Amino acid sequence: MEHRICMVSDFFYPNVGGVEEHIFNLSQCLLLRGHKVIVLTHSYGNRVGIRYMTNGLKVYYLPIKTFYNQCVLPTMICSLPLIRYIFIRECISHVHGHSAFSALAHEAMIIGRLLGLQTVFTDHSLFGFADTSAIITNKFLEISLADCSHCICVSHTGKENTVLRACVNHERVSVIPNAVDTVAFTPDPSKRRKDGISIVVVSRLVYRKGIDLLAQVIVDLCIKYPKVNFLIGGDGPKRSLLEEVVSNNHLENRVKLLGSLEHSQVRDTLVQGHIFLNTSLTEAYCMAIVEAALCGLQVVSTRVGGIPEVLPPKLIYLTEPSVQSLLDGLEKALIDLSEGRAIDPFACHDLVCSLYNWHNVSERTENVYNMVANEPKKSIGQQLRSYGKSNVPVFLLVISLMHIILMVLEW
C-alpha cells in the first residue's frame, strides 16, 4: 500500500542531531519502498522555501521564526493556512511528527487530524515528572496525543515514559529502535593523533545533554592527563559555558570547539578520536554513540533512559550522570586503550552493522502506517471528546476555532 507521508519537526538539516538524522534516513528508505515523502520544518537562516535533498526528498522550510531552543512559537492558528495548503497540495495521507520538543510537529498533527488525515508521532526523548518545564511539556504532549492515531518510541524505556507522562494507551504505542547509515560511518585509525588521546563529543550544547557535567570533566581530566585532548562538535546555549571554562583554565590548545557540524563532517570528526563521550542527563535513545561505535571509538556514556539498550556491554562504558562517575569511566577507557584491551575498530564496526539496519526500521514503520490507514475518520465531535480527556477545557475552544478557520478556508 503506497502512502503519502509528511514528516514534521522543528529539528532538521542543516541542524545536526539524532532527530534530524532519523527523519532523513527514514525518509530515504521510505522513498525507496515506493512511498511519497516530504519534510516540513521551519526556516534556518536564509534557507526558506522548497529544497530538494538526496533521491528527490522534498523539504519545505516554512517562513516561521524560531521562538526558543530552535522551536517555533505554538500559536496553533498563525501557521494553519500554510500547513493546510501544503497537506492539500501534496495529497498527504499520513502526518508523522517527531520529537516532543517540536511545537511545529504538534501543530501539524492536530491540523492533520482536523483535515481527516492519519497521524503518527515518534517520541525521541525522556522526561521527568517533577520540574515545571517537564510538567508543562507533559501536559502539552498529553493534549497533542489525545487524538493521535499511533505513537512510536525508540526504546522500551521510552515507551514506559511516554505512556505514563502522556496518558497514552499502551496498545497505541510501538517500539521501533533507531538505526544508522552504516556505510557512511566507517573506521579510519590513521586519522587519530599519535602523540596523545583525543576524546570526541558531538552533541547539542544544551542542559539536557549534560554540558554542565562535561565542563567540569574537561577541567579535571586535562589536569590529570596532560596528553588528553577534546574535540567538541555542536552548538547551543551552553557553548558560552564551555568557552568560559576553556578560557579560564587556559585550555585553548587542548579543547577545540568546532561549532555546528554538517552531517557530512560528523564522520570525519569522529575518526579523529579514540574515545567518544556522551554526558546526557536524559535520553530515550542516543544515535551519536552508535555512530561513534561504527567509527571504532570506545564509548563512555551516562546510564540514563534507553542508552543501556543501545550497545552491547563490551562496546560501552556506562556511568552515572555525575562528574566523578564519568571520570571513572573515562579512566577505565584510557587504561584499556593504553594496555591494548580496547576492541579492534573494524571488529567494532562489523558488530554494530549486524545490529542496526534502516531498512528494517522503515519496514516496521510502514507496518504502523498500514495499521492506521484503515482507521475510520473521526467527526469533530469525536475529536473534541478525545481532546476533552486531557481535562483542559480551554483547548477545546482552540480546536473549535481551528475547525472553524479550516471550514472558512475550504469555503
mmCIF file of C-alpha atoms in Angstrom:
data_model
loop_
_atom_site.group_PDB
_atom_site.id
_atom_site.type_symbol
_atom_site.label_atom_id
_atom_site.label_comp_id
_atom_site.label_asym_id
_atom_site.label_seq_id
_atom_site.Cartn_x
_atom_site.Cartn_y
_atom_site.Cartn_z
ATOM 1 C CA MET A 1 0.000 0.000 0.000
ATOM 2 C CA GLU A 2 1.514 3.316 -1.094
ATOM 3 C CA HIS A 3 1.319 6.190 1.378
ATOM 4 C CA ARG A 4 1.891 9.941 1.090
ATOM 5 C CA ILE A 5 3.765 10.922 4.225
ATOM 6 C CA CYS A 6 4.679 14.300 5.672
ATOM 7 C CA MET A 7 7.490 14.230 8.237
ATOM 8 C CA VAL A 8 7.196 17.255 10.549
ATOM 9 C CA SER A 9 9.655 18.583 13.117
ATOM 10 C CA ASP A 10 11.376 21.754 14.220
ATOM 11 C CA PHE A 11 14.614 19.776 14.030
ATOM 12 C CA PHE A 12 16.019 19.072 10.582
ATOM 13 C CA TYR A 13 19.061 19.791 8.424
ATOM 14 C CA PRO A 14 21.172 21.896 8.321
ATOM 15 C CA ASN A 15 20.876 21.368 12.067
ATOM 16 C CA VAL A 16 22.659 18.191 13.224
ATOM 17 C CA GLY A 17 21.312 15.732 15.764
ATOM 18 C CA GLY A 18 19.696 12.357 16.314
ATOM 19 C CA VAL A 19 16.177 13.510 15.408
ATOM 20 C CA GLU A 20 17.396 15.168 12.213
ATOM 21 C CA GLU A 21 19.270 12.067 11.103
ATOM 22 C CA HIS A 22 16.365 9.800 11.998
ATOM 23 C CA ILE A 23 13.943 11.806 9.846
ATOM 24 C CA PHE A 24 16.351 11.949 6.903
ATOM 25 C CA ASN A 25 17.300 8.257 6.858
ATOM 26 C CA LEU A 26 13.752 7.032 7.489
ATOM 27 C CA SER A 27 12.507 9.265 4.664
ATOM 28 C CA GLN A 28 15.151 7.927 2.281
ATOM 29 C CA CYS A 29 14.231 4.298 2.997
ATOM 30 C CA LEU A 30 10.505 5.012 2.667
ATOM 31 C CA LEU A 31 11.166 6.657 -0.710
ATOM 32 C CA LEU A 32 12.989 3.517 -1.810
ATOM 33 C CA ARG A 33 9.984 1.459 -0.701
ATOM 34 C CA GLY A 34 7.777 3.401 -3.127
ATOM 35 C CA HIS A 35 6.124 5.934 -0.797
ATOM 36 C CA LYS A 36 5.888 9.667 -1.340
ATOM 37 C CA VAL A 37 7.656 11.547 1.467
ATOM 38 C CA ILE A 38 8.069 15.258 2.178
ATOM 39 C CA VAL A 39 9.569 17.041 5.180
ATOM 40 C CA LEU A 40 8.103 20.098 6.903
ATOM 41 C CA THR A 41 10.276 22.293 9.126
ATOM 42 C CA HIS A 42 10.906 25.965 9.905
ATOM 43 C CA SER A 43 13.386 28.233 8.160
ATOM 44 C CA TYR A 44 17.083 28.115 9.022
ATOM 45 C CA GLY A 45 18.689 31.486 8.351
ATOM 46 C CA ASN A 46 18.370 32.200 4.622
ATOM 47 C CA ARG A 47 17.138 28.667 3.928
ATOM 48 C CA VAL A 48 13.469 29.403 3.229
ATOM 49 C CA GLY A 49 11.106 27.762 0.741
ATOM 50 C CA ILE A 50 11.415 24.412 -1.010
ATOM 51 C CA ARG A 51 14.671 22.475 -1.183
ATOM 52 C CA TYR A 52 15.411 19.036 -2.636
ATOM 53 C CA MET A 53 17.747 16.552 -0.998
ATOM 54 C CA THR A 54 19.049 13.077 -1.892
ATOM 55 C CA ASN A 55 16.692 10.950 -4.015
ATOM 56 C CA GLY A 56 14.393 13.908 -4.556
ATOM 57 C CA LEU A 57 13.331 14.293 -0.914
ATOM 58 C CA LYS A 58 11.281 17.498 -0.882
ATOM 59 C CA VAL A 59 11.749 19.758 2.136
ATOM 60 C CA TYR A 60 9.523 22.728 2.989
ATOM 61 C CA TYR A 61 11.368 25.342 5.051
ATOM 62 C CA LEU A 62 8.431 27.409 6.298
ATOM 63 C CA PRO A 63 8.972 31.172 6.778
ATOM 64 C CA ILE A 64 8.463 30.913 10.536
ATOM 65 C CA LYS A 65 10.961 32.317 13.018
ATOM 66 C CA THR A 66 12.073 30.247 15.995
ATOM 67 C CA PHE A 67 10.947 31.244 19.459
ATOM 68 C CA TYR A 68 13.117 29.225 21.850
ATOM 69 C CA ASN A 69 15.701 26.442 21.530
ATOM 70 C CA GLN A 70 15.166 26.106 17.749
ATOM 71 C CA CYS A 71 11.381 25.652 18.162
ATOM 72 C CA VAL A 72 8.588 27.846 16.792
ATOM 73 C CA LEU A 73 6.032 29.575 18.984
ATOM 74 C CA PRO A 74 2.987 27.256 19.295
ATOM 75 C CA THR A 75 0.275 29.677 18.133
ATOM 76 C CA MET A 76 -1.900 26.864 16.684
ATOM 77 C CA ILE A 77 -3.514 29.328 14.262
ATOM 78 C CA CYS A 78 -0.929 31.532 12.524
ATOM 79 C CA SER A 79 0.613 28.673 10.548
ATOM 80 C CA LEU A 80 -2.674 26.876 9.910
ATOM 81 C CA PRO A 81 -3.408 28.174 6.359
ATOM 82 C CA LEU A 82 0.135 27.421 5.162
ATOM 83 C CA ILE A 83 0.270 23.919 6.655
ATOM 84 C CA ARG A 84 -3.222 23.142 5.307
ATOM 85 C CA TYR A 85 -2.173 24.313 1.835
ATOM 86 C CA ILE A 86 0.890 22.032 1.849
ATOM 87 C CA PHE A 87 -1.103 18.992 3.017
ATOM 88 C CA ILE A 88 -3.651 19.519 0.248
ATOM 89 C CA ARG A 89 -1.082 20.363 -2.420
ATOM 90 C CA GLU A 90 0.965 17.233 -1.686
ATOM 91 C CA CYS A 91 -2.129 14.988 -1.199
ATOM 92 C CA ILE A 92 -0.825 13.864 2.200
ATOM 93 C CA SER A 93 -2.391 10.791 3.827
ATOM 94 C CA HIS A 94 -0.181 10.477 6.941
ATOM 95 C CA VAL A 95 1.332 13.211 9.122
ATOM 96 C CA HIS A 96 4.344 11.904 11.081
ATOM 97 C CA GLY A 97 5.531 14.239 13.848
ATOM 98 C CA HIS A 98 8.897 13.882 15.544
ATOM 99 C CA SER A 99 10.102 14.989 18.996
ATOM 100 C CA ALA A 100 8.046 16.069 21.991
ATOM 101 C CA PHE A 101 10.016 19.345 21.968
ATOM 102 C CA SER A 102 8.751 20.268 18.498
ATOM 103 C CA ALA A 103 5.806 22.687 18.618
ATOM 104 C CA LEU A 104 5.573 22.572 14.815
ATOM 105 C CA ALA A 105 5.116 18.785 14.888
ATOM 106 C CA HIS A 106 2.267 19.015 17.399
ATOM 107 C CA GLU A 107 0.565 21.800 15.443
ATOM 108 C CA ALA A 108 0.804 19.884 12.171
ATOM 109 C CA MET A 109 -0.573 16.673 13.704
ATOM 110 C CA ILE A 110 -3.587 18.491 15.176
ATOM 111 C CA ILE A 111 -4.250 20.239 11.853
ATOM 112 C CA GLY A 112 -3.852 16.903 10.081
ATOM 113 C CA ARG A 113 -6.455 15.265 12.328
ATOM 114 C CA LEU A 114 -8.907 18.121 11.690
ATOM 115 C CA LEU A 115 -8.392 17.526 7.959
ATOM 116 C CA GLY A 116 -9.140 13.826 8.384
ATOM 117 C CA LEU A 117 -5.554 12.600 7.978
ATOM 118 C CA GLN A 118 -3.899 9.811 9.963
ATOM 119 C CA THR A 119 -1.208 10.942 12.410
ATOM 120 C CA VAL A 120 1.801 9.133 13.828
ATOM 121 C CA PHE A 121 4.150 10.530 16.465
ATOM 122 C CA THR A 122 7.691 9.396 17.267
ATOM 123 C CA ASP A 123 8.959 10.330 20.722
ATOM 124 C CA HIS A 124 12.746 10.611 20.818
ATOM 125 C CA SER A 125 13.186 11.852 24.398
ATOM 126 C CA LEU A 126 12.550 11.057 28.042
ATOM 127 C CA PHE A 127 11.065 13.479 30.553
ATOM 128 C CA GLY A 128 10.761 13.698 34.291
ATOM 129 C CA PHE A 129 7.575 14.428 36.203
ATOM 130 C CA ALA A 130 8.587 16.914 38.882
ATOM 131 C CA ASP A 131 10.103 20.126 37.493
ATOM 132 C CA THR A 132 7.986 22.884 35.988
ATOM 133 C CA SER A 133 9.191 22.505 32.395
ATOM 134 C CA ALA A 134 8.504 18.751 32.439
ATOM 135 C CA ILE A 135 5.002 19.235 33.851
ATOM 136 C CA ILE A 136 4.117 21.790 31.160
ATOM 137 C CA THR A 137 5.649 19.729 28.350
ATOM 138 C CA ASN A 138 3.978 16.529 29.547
ATOM 139 C CA LYS A 139 0.574 18.205 29.656
ATOM 140 C CA PHE A 140 1.027 19.644 26.197
ATOM 141 C CA LEU A 141 2.095 16.205 24.956
ATOM 142 C CA GLU A 142 -0.961 14.609 26.577
ATOM 143 C CA ILE A 143 -3.209 17.098 24.766
ATOM 144 C CA SER A 144 -1.437 16.602 21.435
ATOM 145 C CA LEU A 145 -1.502 12.796 21.575
ATOM 146 C CA ALA A 146 -5.093 12.564 22.820
ATOM 147 C CA ASP A 147 -6.312 12.035 19.256
ATOM 148 C CA CYS A 148 -3.104 10.736 17.636
ATOM 149 C CA SER A 149 -3.543 7.553 15.599
ATOM 150 C CA HIS A 150 -0.382 5.820 16.857
ATOM 151 C CA CYS A 151 2.852 6.546 18.736
ATOM 152 C CA ILE A 152 6.339 5.166 18.196
ATOM 153 C CA CYS A 153 9.085 5.126 20.822
ATOM 154 C CA VAL A 154 12.720 4.324 20.153
ATOM 155 C CA SER A 155 13.265 2.178 23.259
ATOM 156 C CA HIS A 156 11.227 0.199 25.779
ATOM 157 C CA THR A 157 12.232 2.678 28.473
ATOM 158 C CA GLY A 158 10.942 5.445 26.225
ATOM 159 C CA LYS A 159 7.619 3.629 25.775
ATOM 160 C CA GLU A 160 7.092 3.337 29.526
ATOM 161 C CA ASN A 161 7.928 7.006 29.941
ATOM 162 C CA THR A 162 5.566 8.156 27.170
ATOM 163 C CA VAL A 163 2.665 6.003 28.373
ATOM 164 C CA LEU A 164 2.994 7.414 31.885
ATOM 165 C CA ARG A 165 3.521 11.103 31.152
ATOM 166 C CA ALA A 166 1.156 11.456 28.168
ATOM 167 C CA CYS A 167 -1.550 9.066 29.442
ATOM 168 C CA VAL A 168 -1.475 7.136 26.156
ATOM 169 C CA ASN A 169 -2.995 3.671 25.859
ATOM 170 C CA HIS A 170 -0.026 1.278 25.714
ATOM 171 C CA GLU A 171 -1.704 -0.604 22.851
ATOM 172 C CA ARG A 172 -1.316 2.515 20.706
ATOM 173 C CA VAL A 173 2.448 2.661 21.288
ATOM 174 C CA SER A 174 5.051 0.634 19.361
ATOM 175 C CA VAL A 175 8.786 0.328 19.958
ATOM 176 C CA ILE A 176 10.920 0.768 16.841
ATOM 177 C CA PRO A 177 14.596 1.495 17.576
ATOM 178 C CA ASN A 178 16.734 3.941 15.662
ATOM 179 C CA ALA A 179 19.356 2.829 13.185
ATOM 180 C CA VAL A 180 22.296 4.464 11.462
ATOM 181 C CA ASP A 181 23.788 4.626 7.973
ATOM 182 C CA THR A 182 26.495 2.009 8.437
ATOM 183 C CA VAL A 183 28.080 2.823 5.056
ATOM 184 C CA ALA A 184 28.634 6.478 5.936
ATOM 185 C CA PHE A 185 30.366 5.732 9.260
ATOM 186 C CA THR A 186 33.495 3.617 8.911
ATOM 187 C CA PRO A 187 36.710 3.469 10.986
ATOM 188 C CA ASP A 188 39.959 5.133 9.907
ATOM 189 C CA PRO A 189 42.579 4.754 12.671
ATOM 190 C CA SER A 190 45.153 6.607 10.532
ATOM 191 C CA LYS A 191 43.349 9.885 11.275
ATOM 192 C CA ARG A 192 43.981 9.607 15.008
ATOM 193 C CA ARG A 193 46.765 11.645 16.536
ATOM 194 C CA LYS A 194 49.782 9.609 17.569
ATOM 195 C CA ASP A 195 51.086 11.908 20.329
ATOM 196 C CA GLY A 196 48.006 11.874 22.556
ATOM 197 C CA ILE A 197 44.465 10.715 23.201
ATOM 198 C CA SER A 198 41.526 12.527 21.633
ATOM 199 C CA ILE A 199 38.089 12.459 23.259
ATOM 200 C CA VAL A 200 35.248 13.426 20.924
ATOM 201 C CA VAL A 201 31.887 14.946 21.880
ATOM 202 C CA VAL A 202 29.211 15.549 19.235
ATOM 203 C CA SER A 203 26.028 16.909 20.736
ATOM 204 C CA ARG A 204 23.663 19.832 21.041
ATOM 205 C CA LEU A 205 25.163 22.074 23.688
ATOM 206 C CA VAL A 206 22.103 22.249 25.933
ATOM 207 C CA TYR A 207 21.456 21.452 29.600
ATOM 208 C CA ARG A 208 19.655 18.179 28.806
ATOM 209 C CA LYS A 209 22.837 16.850 27.173
ATOM 210 C CA GLY A 210 24.790 17.262 30.425
ATOM 211 C CA ILE A 211 27.057 20.054 29.200
ATOM 212 C CA ASP A 212 27.455 21.311 32.782
ATOM 213 C CA LEU A 213 28.946 17.921 33.673
ATOM 214 C CA LEU A 214 31.103 17.993 30.561
ATOM 215 C CA ALA A 215 32.590 21.362 31.518
ATOM 216 C CA GLN A 216 33.862 20.024 34.853
ATOM 217 C CA VAL A 217 35.019 16.714 33.336
ATOM 218 C CA ILE A 218 37.155 18.617 30.809
ATOM 219 C CA VAL A 219 38.916 20.581 33.549
ATOM 220 C CA ASP A 220 39.542 17.608 35.862
ATOM 221 C CA LEU A 221 40.690 15.236 33.113
ATOM 222 C CA CYS A 222 43.015 17.747 31.441
ATOM 223 C CA ILE A 223 44.724 18.403 34.765
ATOM 224 C CA LYS A 224 45.286 14.703 35.455
ATOM 225 C CA TYR A 225 46.163 13.590 31.892
ATOM 226 C CA PRO A 226 48.412 16.053 30.034
ATOM 227 C CA LYS A 227 48.116 14.127 26.738
ATOM 228 C CA VAL A 228 44.307 14.107 26.613
ATOM 229 C CA ASN A 229 42.610 16.493 24.186
ATOM 230 C CA PHE A 230 38.953 17.216 23.415
ATOM 231 C CA LEU A 231 37.129 17.742 20.112
ATOM 232 C CA ILE A 232 33.628 19.124 20.653
ATOM 233 C CA GLY A 233 31.168 19.407 17.785
ATOM 234 C CA GLY A 234 27.775 21.042 18.107
ATOM 235 C CA ASP A 235 26.220 24.330 19.106
ATOM 236 C CA GLY A 236 23.671 25.618 21.582
ATOM 237 C CA PRO A 237 23.098 27.929 24.556
ATOM 238 C CA LYS A 238 25.689 26.121 26.693
ATOM 239 C CA ARG A 239 28.532 26.872 24.295
ATOM 240 C CA SER A 240 29.337 30.045 26.235
ATOM 241 C CA LEU A 241 29.887 27.933 29.374
ATOM 242 C CA LEU A 242 32.440 25.733 27.596
ATOM 243 C CA GLU A 243 34.181 28.766 26.104
ATOM 244 C CA GLU A 244 34.429 30.290 29.571
ATOM 245 C CA VAL A 245 35.834 27.080 31.085
ATOM 246 C CA VAL A 246 38.400 26.734 28.295
ATOM 247 C CA SER A 247 39.483 30.367 28.603
ATOM 248 C CA ASN A 248 39.693 30.434 32.413
ATOM 249 C CA ASN A 249 41.792 27.251 32.530
ATOM 250 C CA HIS A 250 43.993 28.126 29.519
ATOM 251 C CA LEU A 251 42.964 25.016 27.589
ATOM 252 C CA GLU A 252 42.758 26.621 24.144
ATOM 253 C CA ASN A 253 45.405 24.237 22.766
ATOM 254 C CA ARG A 254 43.721 21.127 24.162
ATOM 255 C CA VAL A 255 39.995 21.754 23.662
ATOM 256 C CA LYS A 256 38.646 22.577 20.203
ATOM 257 C CA LEU A 257 35.078 23.842 19.895
ATOM 258 C CA LEU A 258 34.154 23.018 16.306
ATOM 259 C CA GLY A 259 30.694 24.596 16.364
ATOM 260 C CA SER A 260 27.758 23.265 14.382
ATOM 261 C CA LEU A 261 28.753 20.423 12.054
ATOM 262 C CA GLU A 262 27.283 19.443 8.721
ATOM 263 C CA HIS A 263 26.212 15.819 8.658
ATOM 264 C CA SER A 264 28.973 15.055 6.165
ATOM 265 C CA GLN A 265 31.522 16.361 8.693
ATOM 266 C CA VAL A 266 30.443 14.179 11.628
ATOM 267 C CA ARG A 267 32.242 11.044 10.478
ATOM 268 C CA ASP A 268 35.443 12.989 9.698
ATOM 269 C CA THR A 269 35.332 14.391 13.233
ATOM 270 C CA LEU A 270 34.641 11.040 14.907
ATOM 271 C CA VAL A 271 37.538 9.185 13.237
ATOM 272 C CA GLN A 272 39.982 11.680 14.764
ATOM 273 C CA GLY A 273 39.133 10.418 18.241
ATOM 274 C CA HIS A 274 39.964 7.413 20.389
ATOM 275 C CA ILE A 275 37.069 7.784 22.851
ATOM 276 C CA PHE A 276 33.546 9.150 22.436
ATOM 277 C CA LEU A 277 31.937 10.808 25.443
ATOM 278 C CA ASN A 278 28.181 11.215 25.974
ATOM 279 C CA THR A 279 27.067 13.094 29.104
ATOM 280 C CA SER A 280 23.284 13.167 28.546
ATOM 281 C CA LEU A 281 21.054 13.576 31.585
ATOM 282 C CA THR A 282 18.079 12.041 29.792
ATOM 283 C CA GLU A 283 17.998 10.119 26.542
ATOM 284 C CA ALA A 284 15.418 7.811 25.023
ATOM 285 C CA TYR A 285 17.979 6.585 22.504
ATOM 286 C CA CYS A 286 21.353 8.003 21.510
ATOM 287 C CA MET A 287 22.286 7.690 17.839
ATOM 288 C CA ALA A 288 25.562 9.511 18.407
ATOM 289 C CA ILE A 289 27.026 6.598 20.381
ATOM 290 C CA VAL A 290 26.048 4.171 17.605
ATOM 291 C CA GLU A 291 27.804 6.344 15.026
ATOM 292 C CA ALA A 292 30.858 6.552 17.264
ATOM 293 C CA ALA A 293 30.942 2.774 17.716
ATOM 294 C CA LEU A 294 30.679 2.333 13.943
ATOM 295 C CA CYS A 295 33.765 4.518 13.621
ATOM 296 C CA GLY A 296 35.578 2.255 16.070
ATOM 297 C CA LEU A 297 35.682 4.569 19.089
ATOM 298 C CA GLN A 298 35.405 3.415 22.667
ATOM 299 C CA VAL A 299 32.163 4.819 24.040
ATOM 300 C CA VAL A 300 31.746 6.268 27.538
ATOM 301 C CA SER A 301 28.186 7.271 28.343
ATOM 302 C CA THR A 302 25.848 8.038 31.202
ATOM 303 C CA ARG A 303 23.475 5.230 32.151
ATOM 304 C CA VAL A 304 20.205 7.065 31.571
ATOM 305 C CA GLY A 305 16.957 6.289 29.761
ATOM 306 C CA GLY A 306 17.236 3.817 26.921
ATOM 307 C CA ILE A 307 21.018 4.044 26.487
ATOM 308 C CA PRO A 308 21.719 0.625 28.125
ATOM 309 C CA GLU A 309 19.579 -0.928 25.343
ATOM 310 C CA VAL A 310 21.631 0.597 22.521
ATOM 311 C CA LEU A 311 25.042 -1.134 22.527
ATOM 312 C CA PRO A 312 26.364 -4.471 23.864
ATOM 313 C CA PRO A 313 28.213 -4.154 27.212
ATOM 314 C CA LYS A 314 31.620 -4.814 25.628
ATOM 315 C CA LEU A 315 31.261 -1.734 23.409
ATOM 316 C CA ILE A 316 30.306 0.820 26.055
ATOM 317 C CA TYR A 317 31.397 2.055 29.489
ATOM 318 C CA LEU A 318 28.240 3.047 31.382
ATOM 319 C CA THR A 319 28.462 5.591 34.193
ATOM 320 C CA GLU A 320 26.159 7.514 36.468
ATOM 321 C CA PRO A 321 25.313 11.113 35.476
ATOM 322 C CA SER A 322 27.891 12.649 37.809
ATOM 323 C CA VAL A 323 31.327 14.155 37.301
ATOM 324 C CA GLN A 324 33.169 11.542 39.382
ATOM 325 C CA SER A 325 31.453 8.584 37.713
ATOM 326 C CA LEU A 326 32.177 9.985 34.249
ATOM 327 C CA LEU A 327 35.828 10.478 35.215
ATOM 328 C CA ASP A 328 35.996 6.872 36.449
ATOM 329 C CA GLY A 329 34.524 5.618 33.181
ATOM 330 C CA LEU A 330 36.939 7.682 31.108
ATOM 331 C CA GLU A 331 39.891 6.453 33.158
ATOM 332 C CA LYS A 332 38.861 2.819 32.562
ATOM 333 C CA ALA A 333 38.660 3.509 28.827
ATOM 334 C CA LEU A 334 42.064 5.223 28.874
ATOM 335 C CA ILE A 335 43.656 2.301 30.757
ATOM 336 C CA ASP A 336 42.136 -0.276 28.359
ATOM 337 C CA LEU A 337 43.369 1.796 25.439
ATOM 338 C CA SER A 338 46.909 2.105 26.775
ATOM 339 C CA GLU A 339 47.109 -1.607 27.654
ATOM 340 C CA GLY A 340 45.736 -2.762 24.295
ATOM 341 C CA ARG A 341 42.479 -4.205 25.651
ATOM 342 C CA ALA A 342 40.258 -1.969 23.513
ATOM 343 C CA ILE A 343 38.213 -3.773 20.847
ATOM 344 C CA ASP A 344 39.550 -3.510 17.295
ATOM 345 C CA PRO A 345 37.845 -0.590 15.435
ATOM 346 C CA PHE A 346 36.912 -2.732 12.431
ATOM 347 C CA ALA A 347 35.566 -5.557 14.596
ATOM 348 C CA CYS A 348 33.528 -2.966 16.471
ATOM 349 C CA HIS A 349 32.152 -1.627 13.169
ATOM 350 C CA ASP A 350 31.139 -5.095 11.943
ATOM 351 C CA LEU A 351 29.364 -5.897 15.205
ATOM 352 C CA VAL A 352 27.305 -2.682 15.139
ATOM 353 C CA CYS A 353 26.470 -3.242 11.447
ATOM 354 C CA SER A 354 24.871 -6.561 12.384
ATOM 355 C CA LEU A 355 22.648 -4.849 14.966
ATOM 356 C CA TYR A 356 21.246 -1.826 13.109
ATOM 357 C CA ASN A 357 19.555 -1.575 9.731
ATOM 358 C CA TRP A 358 17.467 1.349 8.436
ATOM 359 C CA HIS A 359 15.591 -0.892 6.006
ATOM 360 C CA ASN A 360 14.267 -2.920 8.932
ATOM 361 C CA VAL A 361 13.232 0.273 10.742
ATOM 362 C CA SER A 362 11.421 1.599 7.657
ATOM 363 C CA GLU A 363 9.617 -1.718 7.144
ATOM 364 C CA ARG A 364 8.350 -1.697 10.735
ATOM 365 C CA THR A 365 7.319 1.956 10.429
ATOM 366 C CA GLU A 366 5.485 1.111 7.203
ATOM 367 C CA ASN A 367 3.535 -1.542 9.142
ATOM 368 C CA VAL A 368 2.373 1.198 11.518
ATOM 369 C CA TYR A 369 1.243 3.330 8.565
ATOM 370 C CA ASN A 370 -0.674 0.357 7.141
ATOM 371 C CA MET A 371 -2.311 -0.300 10.509
ATOM 372 C CA VAL A 372 -3.632 3.248 10.968
ATOM 373 C CA ALA A 373 -4.557 3.726 7.283
ATOM 374 C CA ASN A 374 -7.710 1.650 7.724
ATOM 375 C CA GLU A 375 -8.970 3.550 10.777
ATOM 376 C CA PRO A 376 -12.213 5.485 10.123
ATOM 377 C CA LYS A 377 -12.154 9.268 10.099
ATOM 378 C CA LYS A 378 -13.454 10.965 13.234
ATOM 379 C CA SER A 379 -16.050 13.696 13.279
ATOM 380 C CA ILE A 380 -15.264 16.987 15.019
ATOM 381 C CA GLY A 381 -17.438 15.856 17.926
ATOM 382 C CA GLN A 382 -15.459 12.637 18.362
ATOM 383 C CA GLN A 383 -12.193 14.570 18.209
ATOM 384 C CA LEU A 384 -13.369 17.059 20.831
ATOM 385 C CA ARG A 385 -14.312 14.166 23.122
ATOM 386 C CA SER A 386 -10.798 12.742 22.691
ATOM 387 C CA TYR A 387 -9.161 16.074 23.498
ATOM 388 C CA GLY A 388 -11.580 16.537 26.401
ATOM 389 C CA LYS A 389 -9.980 13.595 28.208
ATOM 390 C CA SER A 390 -6.919 15.795 28.835
ATOM 391 C CA ASN A 391 -9.066 17.964 31.156
ATOM 392 C CA VAL A 392 -8.079 21.268 29.568
ATOM 393 C CA PRO A 393 -11.410 22.866 28.568
ATOM 394 C CA VAL A 394 -9.720 25.925 27.040
ATOM 395 C CA PHE A 395 -8.026 23.727 24.465
ATOM 396 C CA LEU A 396 -11.422 22.576 23.208
ATOM 397 C CA LEU A 397 -12.108 26.203 22.268
ATOM 398 C CA VAL A 398 -8.782 26.310 20.385
ATOM 399 C CA ILE A 399 -9.646 23.129 18.468
ATOM 400 C CA SER A 400 -13.112 24.505 17.685
ATOM 401 C CA LEU A 401 -11.623 27.766 16.422
ATOM 402 C CA MET A 402 -9.129 25.859 14.245
ATOM 403 C CA HIS A 403 -12.006 23.800 12.831
ATOM 404 C CA ILE A 404 -13.982 26.959 12.000
ATOM 405 C CA ILE A 405 -10.945 28.524 10.279
ATOM 406 C CA LEU A 406 -10.465 25.355 8.212
ATOM 407 C CA MET A 407 -14.129 25.447 7.199
ATOM 408 C CA VAL A 408 -13.805 29.103 6.145
ATOM 409 C CA LEU A 409 -10.669 28.307 4.131
ATOM 410 C CA GLU A 410 -12.488 25.394 2.493
ATOM 411 C CA TRP A 411 -15.413 27.647 1.617
#
